[in-house]
Coordinates of C-alpha atoms in Angstrom, one line a residue:
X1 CA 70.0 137.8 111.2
X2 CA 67.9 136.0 114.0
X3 CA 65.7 134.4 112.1
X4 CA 68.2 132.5 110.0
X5 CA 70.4 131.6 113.2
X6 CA 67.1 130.4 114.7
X7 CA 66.6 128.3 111.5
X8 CA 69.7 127.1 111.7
X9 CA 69.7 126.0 115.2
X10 CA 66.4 124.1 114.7
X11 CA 68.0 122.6 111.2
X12 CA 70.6 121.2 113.9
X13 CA 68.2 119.0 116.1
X14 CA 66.3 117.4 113.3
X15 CA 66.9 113.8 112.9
X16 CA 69.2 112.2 110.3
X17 CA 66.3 110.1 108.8
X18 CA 63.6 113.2 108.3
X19 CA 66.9 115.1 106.9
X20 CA 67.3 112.4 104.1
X21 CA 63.9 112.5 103.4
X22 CA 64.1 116.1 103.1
X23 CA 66.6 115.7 100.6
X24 CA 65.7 113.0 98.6
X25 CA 63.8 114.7 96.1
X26 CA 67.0 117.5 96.0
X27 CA 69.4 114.4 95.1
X28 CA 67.0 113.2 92.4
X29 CA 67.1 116.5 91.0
X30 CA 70.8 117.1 90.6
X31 CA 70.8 113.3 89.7
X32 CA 69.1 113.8 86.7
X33 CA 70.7 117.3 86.4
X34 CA 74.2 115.0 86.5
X35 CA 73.4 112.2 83.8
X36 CA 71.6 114.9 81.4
X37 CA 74.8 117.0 81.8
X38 CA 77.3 114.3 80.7
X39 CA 75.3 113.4 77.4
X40 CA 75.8 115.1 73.9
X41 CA 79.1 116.9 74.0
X42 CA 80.9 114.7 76.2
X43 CA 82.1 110.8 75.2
X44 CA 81.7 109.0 78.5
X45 CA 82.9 105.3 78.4
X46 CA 80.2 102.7 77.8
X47 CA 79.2 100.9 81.2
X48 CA 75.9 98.9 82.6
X49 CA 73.0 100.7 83.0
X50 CA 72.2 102.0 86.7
X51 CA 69.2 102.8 88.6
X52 CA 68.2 106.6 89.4
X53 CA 70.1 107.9 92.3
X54 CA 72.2 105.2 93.8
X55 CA 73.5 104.3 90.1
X56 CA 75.2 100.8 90.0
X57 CA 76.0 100.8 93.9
X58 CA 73.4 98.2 94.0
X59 CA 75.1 95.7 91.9
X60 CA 78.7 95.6 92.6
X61 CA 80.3 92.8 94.0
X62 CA 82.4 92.7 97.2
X63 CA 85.1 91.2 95.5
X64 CA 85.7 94.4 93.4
X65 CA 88.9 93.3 91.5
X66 CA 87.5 90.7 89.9
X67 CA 83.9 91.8 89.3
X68 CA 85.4 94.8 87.5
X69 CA 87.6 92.5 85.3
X70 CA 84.4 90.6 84.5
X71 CA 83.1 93.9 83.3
X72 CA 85.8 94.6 81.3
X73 CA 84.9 91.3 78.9
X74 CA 81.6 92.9 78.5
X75 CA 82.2 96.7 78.2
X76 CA 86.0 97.0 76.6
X77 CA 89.2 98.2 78.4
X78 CA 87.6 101.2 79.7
X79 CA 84.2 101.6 81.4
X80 CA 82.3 103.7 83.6
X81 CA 80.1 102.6 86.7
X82 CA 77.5 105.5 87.9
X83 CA 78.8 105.0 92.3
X84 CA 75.8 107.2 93.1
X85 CA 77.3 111.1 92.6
X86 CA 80.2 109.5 92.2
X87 CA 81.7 108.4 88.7
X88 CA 84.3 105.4 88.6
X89 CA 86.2 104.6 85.7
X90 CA 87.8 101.4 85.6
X91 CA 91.0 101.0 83.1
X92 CA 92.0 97.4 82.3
X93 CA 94.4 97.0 79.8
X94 CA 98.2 98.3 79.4
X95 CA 98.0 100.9 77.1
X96 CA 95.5 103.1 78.3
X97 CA 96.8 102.2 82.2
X98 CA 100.0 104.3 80.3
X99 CA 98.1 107.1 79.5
X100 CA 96.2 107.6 83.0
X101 CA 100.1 107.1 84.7
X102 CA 102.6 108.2 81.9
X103 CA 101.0 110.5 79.2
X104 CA 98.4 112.3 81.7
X105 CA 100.6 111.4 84.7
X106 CA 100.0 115.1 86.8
X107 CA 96.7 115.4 85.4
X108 CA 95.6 112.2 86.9
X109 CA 98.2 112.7 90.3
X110 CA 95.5 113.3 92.7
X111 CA 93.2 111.1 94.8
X112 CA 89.6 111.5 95.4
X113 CA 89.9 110.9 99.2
X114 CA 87.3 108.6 101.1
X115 CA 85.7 110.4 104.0
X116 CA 87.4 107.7 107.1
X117 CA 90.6 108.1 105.2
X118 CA 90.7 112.0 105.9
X119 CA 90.9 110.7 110.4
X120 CA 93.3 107.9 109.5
X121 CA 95.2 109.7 108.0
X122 CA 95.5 113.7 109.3
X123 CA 93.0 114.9 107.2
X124 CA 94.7 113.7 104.3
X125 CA 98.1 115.1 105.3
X126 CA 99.9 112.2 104.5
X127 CA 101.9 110.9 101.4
X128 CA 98.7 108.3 100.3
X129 CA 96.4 110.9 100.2
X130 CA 97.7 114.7 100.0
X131 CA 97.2 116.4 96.5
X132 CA 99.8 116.2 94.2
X133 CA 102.0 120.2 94.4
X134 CA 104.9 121.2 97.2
X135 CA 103.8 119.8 100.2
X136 CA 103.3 116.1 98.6
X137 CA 106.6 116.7 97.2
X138 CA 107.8 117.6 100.0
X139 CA 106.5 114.2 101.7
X140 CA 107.8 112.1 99.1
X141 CA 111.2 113.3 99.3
X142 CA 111.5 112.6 102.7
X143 CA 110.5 109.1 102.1
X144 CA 112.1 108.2 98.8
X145 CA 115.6 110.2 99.3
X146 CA 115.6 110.5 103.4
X147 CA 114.1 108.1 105.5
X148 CA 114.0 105.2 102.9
X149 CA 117.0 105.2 100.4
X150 CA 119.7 102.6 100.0
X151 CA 122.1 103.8 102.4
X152 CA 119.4 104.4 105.3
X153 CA 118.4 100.4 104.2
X154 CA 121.8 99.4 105.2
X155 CA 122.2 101.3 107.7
X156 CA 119.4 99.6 109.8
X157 CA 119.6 96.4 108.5
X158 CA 121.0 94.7 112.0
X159 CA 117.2 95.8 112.9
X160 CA 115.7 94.2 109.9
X161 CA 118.0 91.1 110.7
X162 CA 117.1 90.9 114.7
X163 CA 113.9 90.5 113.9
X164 CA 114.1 88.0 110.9
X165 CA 116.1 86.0 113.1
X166 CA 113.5 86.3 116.1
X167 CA 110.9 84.9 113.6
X168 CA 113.1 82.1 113.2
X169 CA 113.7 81.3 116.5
X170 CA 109.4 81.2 117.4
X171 CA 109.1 79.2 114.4
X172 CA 111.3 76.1 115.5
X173 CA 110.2 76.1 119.0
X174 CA 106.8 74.9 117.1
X175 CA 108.1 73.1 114.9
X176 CA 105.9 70.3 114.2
X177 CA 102.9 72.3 115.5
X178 CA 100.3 74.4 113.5
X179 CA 101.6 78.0 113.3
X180 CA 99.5 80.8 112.0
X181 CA 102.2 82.0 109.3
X182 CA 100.9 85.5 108.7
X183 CA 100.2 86.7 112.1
X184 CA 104.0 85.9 112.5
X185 CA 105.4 87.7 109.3
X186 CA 103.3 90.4 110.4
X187 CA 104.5 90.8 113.7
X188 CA 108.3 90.7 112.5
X189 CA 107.5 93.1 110.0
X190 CA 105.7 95.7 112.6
X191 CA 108.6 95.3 115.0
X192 CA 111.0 96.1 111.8
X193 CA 109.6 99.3 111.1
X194 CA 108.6 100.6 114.5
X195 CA 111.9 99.9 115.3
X196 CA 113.3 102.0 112.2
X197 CA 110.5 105.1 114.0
X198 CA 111.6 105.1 116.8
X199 CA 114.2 101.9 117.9
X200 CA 115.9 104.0 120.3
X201 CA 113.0 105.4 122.0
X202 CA 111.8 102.6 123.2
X203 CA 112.9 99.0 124.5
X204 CA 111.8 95.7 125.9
X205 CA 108.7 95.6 127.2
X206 CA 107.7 98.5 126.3
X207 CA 108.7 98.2 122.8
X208 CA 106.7 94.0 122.8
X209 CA 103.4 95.9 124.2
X210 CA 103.5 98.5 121.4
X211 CA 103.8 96.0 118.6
X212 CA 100.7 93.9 120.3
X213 CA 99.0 97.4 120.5
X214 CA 99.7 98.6 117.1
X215 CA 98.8 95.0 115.4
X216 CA 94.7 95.2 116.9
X217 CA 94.8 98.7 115.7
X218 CA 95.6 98.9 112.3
X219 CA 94.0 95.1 111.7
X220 CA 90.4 97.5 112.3
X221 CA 91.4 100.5 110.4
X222 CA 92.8 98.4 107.3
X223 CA 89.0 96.7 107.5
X224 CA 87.2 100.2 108.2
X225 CA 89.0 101.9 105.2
X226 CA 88.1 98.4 102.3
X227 CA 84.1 98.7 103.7
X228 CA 82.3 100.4 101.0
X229 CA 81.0 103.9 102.5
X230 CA 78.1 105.5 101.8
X231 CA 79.4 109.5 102.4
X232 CA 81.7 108.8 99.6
X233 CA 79.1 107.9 97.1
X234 CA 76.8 110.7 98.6
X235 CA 78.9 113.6 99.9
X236 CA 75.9 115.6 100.9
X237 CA 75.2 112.8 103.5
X238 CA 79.0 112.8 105.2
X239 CA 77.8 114.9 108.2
X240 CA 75.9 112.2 109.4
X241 CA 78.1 109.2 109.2
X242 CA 75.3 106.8 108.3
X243 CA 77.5 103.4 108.9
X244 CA 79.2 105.2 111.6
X245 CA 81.9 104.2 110.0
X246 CA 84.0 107.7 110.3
X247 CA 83.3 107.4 114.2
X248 CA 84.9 104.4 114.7
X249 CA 88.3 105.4 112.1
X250 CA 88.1 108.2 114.9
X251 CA 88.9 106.4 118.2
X252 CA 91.5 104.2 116.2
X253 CA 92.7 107.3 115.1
X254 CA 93.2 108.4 118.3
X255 CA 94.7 105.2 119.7
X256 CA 97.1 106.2 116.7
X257 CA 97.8 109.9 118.3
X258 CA 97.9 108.7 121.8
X259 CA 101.3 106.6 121.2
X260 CA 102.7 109.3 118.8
X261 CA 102.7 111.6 121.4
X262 CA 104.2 109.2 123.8
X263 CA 107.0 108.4 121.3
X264 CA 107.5 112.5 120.5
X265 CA 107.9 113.3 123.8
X266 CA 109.7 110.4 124.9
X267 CA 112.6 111.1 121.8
X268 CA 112.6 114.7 122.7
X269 CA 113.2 114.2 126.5
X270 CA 115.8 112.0 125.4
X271 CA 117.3 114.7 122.8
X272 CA 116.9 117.6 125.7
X273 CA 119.2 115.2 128.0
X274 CA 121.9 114.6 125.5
X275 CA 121.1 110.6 125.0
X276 CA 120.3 110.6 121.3
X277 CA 124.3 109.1 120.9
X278 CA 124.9 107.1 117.5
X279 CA 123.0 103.9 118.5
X280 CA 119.4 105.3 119.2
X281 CA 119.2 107.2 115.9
X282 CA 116.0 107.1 114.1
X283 CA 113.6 108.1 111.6
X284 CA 111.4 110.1 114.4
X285 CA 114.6 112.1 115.5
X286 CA 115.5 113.1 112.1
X287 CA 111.8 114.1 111.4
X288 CA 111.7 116.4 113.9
X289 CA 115.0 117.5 113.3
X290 CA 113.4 118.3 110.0
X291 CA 110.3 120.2 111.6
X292 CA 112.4 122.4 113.3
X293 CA 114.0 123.6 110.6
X294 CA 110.8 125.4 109.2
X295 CA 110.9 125.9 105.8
X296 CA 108.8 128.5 104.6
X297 CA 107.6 128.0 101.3
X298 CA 107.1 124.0 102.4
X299 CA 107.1 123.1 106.1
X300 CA 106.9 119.8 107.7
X301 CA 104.7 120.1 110.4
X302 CA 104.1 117.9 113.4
X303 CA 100.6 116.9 111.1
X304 CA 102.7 116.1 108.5
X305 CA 105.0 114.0 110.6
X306 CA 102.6 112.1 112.2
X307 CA 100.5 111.7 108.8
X308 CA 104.2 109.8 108.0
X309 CA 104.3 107.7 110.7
X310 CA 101.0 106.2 110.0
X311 CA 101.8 105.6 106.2
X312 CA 104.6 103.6 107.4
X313 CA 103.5 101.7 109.9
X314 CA 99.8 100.8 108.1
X315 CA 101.4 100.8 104.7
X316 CA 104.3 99.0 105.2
X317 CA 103.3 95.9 107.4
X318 CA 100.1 94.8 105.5
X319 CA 101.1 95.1 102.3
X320 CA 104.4 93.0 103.0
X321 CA 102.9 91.0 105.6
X322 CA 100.3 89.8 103.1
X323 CA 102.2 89.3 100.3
X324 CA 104.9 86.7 101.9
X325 CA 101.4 85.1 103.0
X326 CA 100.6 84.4 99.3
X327 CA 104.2 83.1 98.5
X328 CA 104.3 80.6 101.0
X329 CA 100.7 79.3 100.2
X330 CA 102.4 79.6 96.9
X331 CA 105.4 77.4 97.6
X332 CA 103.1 74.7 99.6
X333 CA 101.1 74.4 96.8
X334 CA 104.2 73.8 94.5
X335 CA 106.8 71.6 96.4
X336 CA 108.8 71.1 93.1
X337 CA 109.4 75.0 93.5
X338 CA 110.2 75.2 96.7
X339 CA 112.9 72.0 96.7
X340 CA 114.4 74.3 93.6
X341 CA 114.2 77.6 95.5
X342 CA 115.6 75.6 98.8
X343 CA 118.5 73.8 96.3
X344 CA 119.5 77.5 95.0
X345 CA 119.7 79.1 98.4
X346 CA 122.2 75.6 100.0
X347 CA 124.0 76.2 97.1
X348 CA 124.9 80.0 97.8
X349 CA 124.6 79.8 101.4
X350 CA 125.2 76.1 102.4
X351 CA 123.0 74.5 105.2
X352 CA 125.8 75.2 108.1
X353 CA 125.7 79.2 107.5
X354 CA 122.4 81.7 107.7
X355 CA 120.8 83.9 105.0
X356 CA 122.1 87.4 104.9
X357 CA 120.8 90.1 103.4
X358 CA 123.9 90.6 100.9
X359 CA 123.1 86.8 99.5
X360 CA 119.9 88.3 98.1
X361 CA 121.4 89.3 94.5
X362 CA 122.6 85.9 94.0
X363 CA 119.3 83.9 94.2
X364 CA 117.7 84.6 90.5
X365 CA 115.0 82.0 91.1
X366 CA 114.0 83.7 94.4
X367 CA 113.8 87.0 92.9
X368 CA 111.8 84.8 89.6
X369 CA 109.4 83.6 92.8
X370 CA 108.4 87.4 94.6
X371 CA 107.9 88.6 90.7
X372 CA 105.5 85.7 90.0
X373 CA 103.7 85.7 92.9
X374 CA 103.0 89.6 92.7
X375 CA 102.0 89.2 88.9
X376 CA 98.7 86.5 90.2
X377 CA 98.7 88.5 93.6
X378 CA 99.6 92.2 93.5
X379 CA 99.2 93.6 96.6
X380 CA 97.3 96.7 95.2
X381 CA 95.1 94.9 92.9
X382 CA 93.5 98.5 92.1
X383 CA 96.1 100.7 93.1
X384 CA 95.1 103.6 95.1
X385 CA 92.5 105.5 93.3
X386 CA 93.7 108.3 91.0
X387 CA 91.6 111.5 90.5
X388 CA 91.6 113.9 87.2
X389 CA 92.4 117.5 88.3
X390 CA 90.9 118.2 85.1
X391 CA 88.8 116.8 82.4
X392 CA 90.8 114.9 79.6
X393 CA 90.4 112.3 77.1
X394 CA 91.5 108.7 77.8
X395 CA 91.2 106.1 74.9
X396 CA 89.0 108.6 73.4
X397 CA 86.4 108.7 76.0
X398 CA 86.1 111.9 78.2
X399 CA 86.9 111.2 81.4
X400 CA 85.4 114.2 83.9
X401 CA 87.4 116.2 86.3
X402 CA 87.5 114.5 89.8
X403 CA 86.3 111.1 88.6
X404 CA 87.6 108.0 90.3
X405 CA 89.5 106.0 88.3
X406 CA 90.8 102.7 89.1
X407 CA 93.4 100.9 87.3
X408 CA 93.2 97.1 87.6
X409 CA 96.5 95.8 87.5
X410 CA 94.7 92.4 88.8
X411 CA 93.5 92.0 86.1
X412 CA 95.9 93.4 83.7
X413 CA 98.3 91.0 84.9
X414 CA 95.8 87.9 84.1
X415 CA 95.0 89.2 80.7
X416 CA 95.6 86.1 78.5
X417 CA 96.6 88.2 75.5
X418 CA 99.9 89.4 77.5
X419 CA 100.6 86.4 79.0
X420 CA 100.7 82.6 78.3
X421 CA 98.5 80.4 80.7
X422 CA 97.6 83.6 82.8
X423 CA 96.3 81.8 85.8
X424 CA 99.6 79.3 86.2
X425 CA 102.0 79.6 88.4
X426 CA 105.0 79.3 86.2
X427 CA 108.4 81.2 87.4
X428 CA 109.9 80.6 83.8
X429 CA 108.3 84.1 83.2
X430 CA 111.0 85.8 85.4
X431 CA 113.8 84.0 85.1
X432 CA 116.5 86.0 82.6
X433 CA 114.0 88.4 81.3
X434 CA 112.9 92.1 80.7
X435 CA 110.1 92.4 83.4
X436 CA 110.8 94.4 86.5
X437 CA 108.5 96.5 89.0
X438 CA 110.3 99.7 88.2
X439 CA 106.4 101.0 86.7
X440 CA 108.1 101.7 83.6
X441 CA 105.8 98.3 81.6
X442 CA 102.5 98.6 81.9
X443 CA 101.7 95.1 81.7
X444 CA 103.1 94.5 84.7
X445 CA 103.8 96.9 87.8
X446 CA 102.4 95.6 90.7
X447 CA 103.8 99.0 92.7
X448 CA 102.1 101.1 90.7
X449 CA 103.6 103.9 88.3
X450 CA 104.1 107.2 87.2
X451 CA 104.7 110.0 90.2
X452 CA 102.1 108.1 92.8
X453 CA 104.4 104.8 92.5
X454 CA 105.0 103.4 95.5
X455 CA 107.4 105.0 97.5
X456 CA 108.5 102.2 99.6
X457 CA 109.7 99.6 97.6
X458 CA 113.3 99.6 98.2
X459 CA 112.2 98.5 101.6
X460 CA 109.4 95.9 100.7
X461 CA 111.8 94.0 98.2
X462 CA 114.4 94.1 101.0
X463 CA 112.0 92.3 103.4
X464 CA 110.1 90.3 101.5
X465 CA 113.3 88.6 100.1
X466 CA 115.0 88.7 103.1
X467 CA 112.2 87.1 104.7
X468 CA 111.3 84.5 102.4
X469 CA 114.9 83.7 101.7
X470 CA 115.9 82.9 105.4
X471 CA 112.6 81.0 106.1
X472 CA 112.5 78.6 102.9
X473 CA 116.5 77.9 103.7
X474 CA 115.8 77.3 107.4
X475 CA 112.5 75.2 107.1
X476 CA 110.4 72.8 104.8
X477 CA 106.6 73.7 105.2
X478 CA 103.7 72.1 104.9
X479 CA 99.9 72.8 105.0
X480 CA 97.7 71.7 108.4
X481 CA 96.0 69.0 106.4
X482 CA 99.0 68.6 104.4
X483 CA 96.8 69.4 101.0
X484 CA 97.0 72.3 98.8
X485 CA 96.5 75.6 100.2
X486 CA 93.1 77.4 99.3
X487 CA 94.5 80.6 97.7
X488 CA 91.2 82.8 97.5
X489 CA 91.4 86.4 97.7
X490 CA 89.1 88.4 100.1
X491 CA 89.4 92.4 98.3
X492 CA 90.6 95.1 99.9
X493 CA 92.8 98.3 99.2
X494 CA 95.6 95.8 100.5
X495 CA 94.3 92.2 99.2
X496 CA 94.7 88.9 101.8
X497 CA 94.3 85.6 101.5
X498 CA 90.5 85.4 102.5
X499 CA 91.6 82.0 104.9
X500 CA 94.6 82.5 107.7
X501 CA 97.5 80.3 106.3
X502 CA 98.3 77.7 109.4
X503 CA 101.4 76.3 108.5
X504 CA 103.8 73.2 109.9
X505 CA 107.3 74.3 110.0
X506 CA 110.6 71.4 109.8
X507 CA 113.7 72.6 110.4
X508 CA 116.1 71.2 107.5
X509 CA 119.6 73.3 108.7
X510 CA 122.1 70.8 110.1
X511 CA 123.0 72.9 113.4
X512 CA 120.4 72.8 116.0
X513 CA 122.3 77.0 116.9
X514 CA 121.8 78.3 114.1
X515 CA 117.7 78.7 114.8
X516 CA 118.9 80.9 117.8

């Protein structure tokens, strides 16, 4: 046994670049082992042509959603790309989206996790990334029918409304001044959801620090986890983090565990002392309430629980925070729409009251506004990434256990065949008709479908509404420059406006107190 220890131990202190080397001519091998393998028996997709070894990674475009619809023109609704030993399949059109997320639904229930998403999120112990069986069921029950279900919703909606209100107040002590509109929503958001954690764990300054604290943090780790990484294209190079890329997702990750462990022993000092009465209930309390517990055939464990956490607090506040973004560059850019929206919201409300939460189901052409905006700008434009447990047939076209299959709603929802004028903003769609985000249409579900929908969405629709209600009653906006907003799209898992949206807010409300 010495000598192969002694190998080992010298295998250890060679250098990442004369390791490559070493196995370059291993990866050609089982490169050409890999394309020769797919050919005869098995119908892959068509797709372009790639070079040996890295495949197509050379030619894809940054801007992935729309470079893959481009593709689509050329190749049909379903294509392949070669992402060095990786295979993606791209699915853009409704029918087959159906049978990767209805008719193969389990099959295609697993992710194919990138390597910085495994320290983000617990090693993949959260409800983004965890294989589909018990323990993600598990996970997704305590979201969906615990922690985020209609009654919880009301139940901290004072929270959601403190904050909304808060957001109101900052915005008319500028008004008249240049505001950057979604470092704002995103803040409110954040201080939303951290306070539906752990609200009575924390307060005042305390509870301001952790929100600036949390916002640097997962502004890098939303940007580490969109940068193209090459261990996930190349698995056999992962140990050596080539983009260091995994290093830094680590000390963010840690920044993550540092103030978990503060708020977990904070809540259960307070528990141990008796404190926990009726008005510092949250979701961390019942989480560990549920830890302790200990199922055996499923437990939550403290992994698990902070594996939640982070879902929440990453998931939830830059996918909502970006998507009111887009609507109010939206409504700038349409005036006409926004005096309507503004006319419907006097009318139920009035300009001597403020928005609440149970006005929402009365504003139709609010509701006709969030569905429009997430048909041009889903938040998701390729979902999260599903992975075949097994091989199965899609369209007629073999698609290869633990593939990585994206579906591009983006693009599904521009597809001129579905609708009229694709690239108009026209609310008309929405108003009195059959389209919904339950998942249940695939030509248009910007949450996603099938058992990996997103699990959050009684919550998003609560704040984005609530949030876009109360700010187009409360203000007119207008653009720095007072010209149309540039709506470009910089790509990501979660997409953004690629330019901040600096905004000048009016009040238009008749009583000076109602902005406090």
């Amino acid at each position: 046994m010495a000598p192969i220890s002694s190998f080992n131990e010298n295998l250890g202190t060679i250098s990442p670049s004369i390791y490559i080397l070493i196995l370059c001519p291993i990866f050609a091998f089982l490169w050409y082992t890999y394309t020769n393998s797919t050919k005869g028996s098995s119908r892959l997709p068509p797709g372009p042509p790639g070079l040996p070894l890295i495949g197509n990674l050379a030619s894809l475009d940054p801007e992935l959603h729309s470079y893959f619809a481009a593709l689509s023109h050329k190749y049909g609704p379903i294509l392949k790309l070669r992402l060095g030993f990786k295979l993606g399949i791209i699915i853009t059109c409704p029918s087959l989206a159906g049978e990767v997320l209805k008719e193969h639904d389990i099959t295609f229930a697993n992710r194919d996790v990138p390597d910085v998403a495994r320290s983000a999120a617990y090693s993949a112990n959260d409800i983004v990334w965890t294989p589909y069986g018990p323990q993600w069921r598990l996970l997704r029950k305590v979201c969906v029918l615990n922690m985020l279900n209609n009654a919880t919703l009301d139940s901290v909606y004072s929270l959601r409304r403190h904050e909304v209100r808060g957001t109101v107040s900052y915005m008319y002590s500028q008004a008249g001044l240049p505001v950057d509109f979604g470092e704002q929503i995103f803040l409110s958001i954040l201080n939303v959801i951290t306070n539906m954690l752990w609200g009575g764990t924390v307060q005042g300054e305390e509870r301001a620090n952790l929100g600036k604290e949390f916002r640097k943090v997962i502004a890098e780790m939303t940007e580490i986890l969109a940068s193209p990484n090459v261990s996930d294209f190349f698995p056999g190079l992962v140990r050596f983090d080539l983009q260091g890329l995994r290093k830094q997702m680590d000390i963010f990750s840690n920044q993550f565990e540092g103030i978990f462990e503060r708020m977990i022993e904070k809540r259960l000092k307070m528990d141990s002392a008796g404190e926990s009465g009726e008005d510092n209930k949250d979701f961390l309390q019942f989480l560990l309430k549920l830890r302790d517990q200990k199922d055996a055939k499923t437990p939550l464990t403290m992994t698990h629980l902070k594996a939640l956490l982070t879902d929440m607090i990453v998931g939830g506040t830059s996918t909502s925070s970006n998507a009111i973004e887009f609507v109010m560059a939206e409504m700038i850019n349409k005036p006409e729409e926004m005096r309507k929206a503004q006319q419907e919201l006097d009318t139920v409300i009035g300009k001597n009251n403020i928005v609440e939460e149970n006005h929402i189901h009365q504003l139709p052409y609010l509701y006709a506004i969030m569905k429009e905006t997430l048909r041009l700008h889903p938040t998701l434009p390729l979902l999260v990434p599903h992975c075949p447990s097994e091989t199965c047939t899609v369209g007629g076209y073999t698609i290869p256990k633990g593939a990585r299959v994206f579906v591009n709603v983006w693009a599904i929802h521009r597809d001129p065949s579905i609708w009229e004028n694709p690239l108009e903003f026209k609310l008309e769609r929405f108003l009195d008709s059959k389209w919904d985000y339950s998942g249940n249409d695939f030509s248009y579900f910007p949450f996603g479908s099938g058992r990996r929908i997103c699990a959050g969405i009684a919550m998003a629709e609560r704040m984005y509404l609530y949030s876009l209600a109360t700010l187009l009653h409360s203000f007119d906006w207008n653009s720095l420059q007072r010209k149309n907003v540039d709506l470009t799209e910089k790509f990501g898992i979660v997409m953004k406006l690629k330019n901040p949206l600096i905004v000048i807010p009016t009040p238009r409300l008749s009583d000076p107190t109602l902005y406090h």
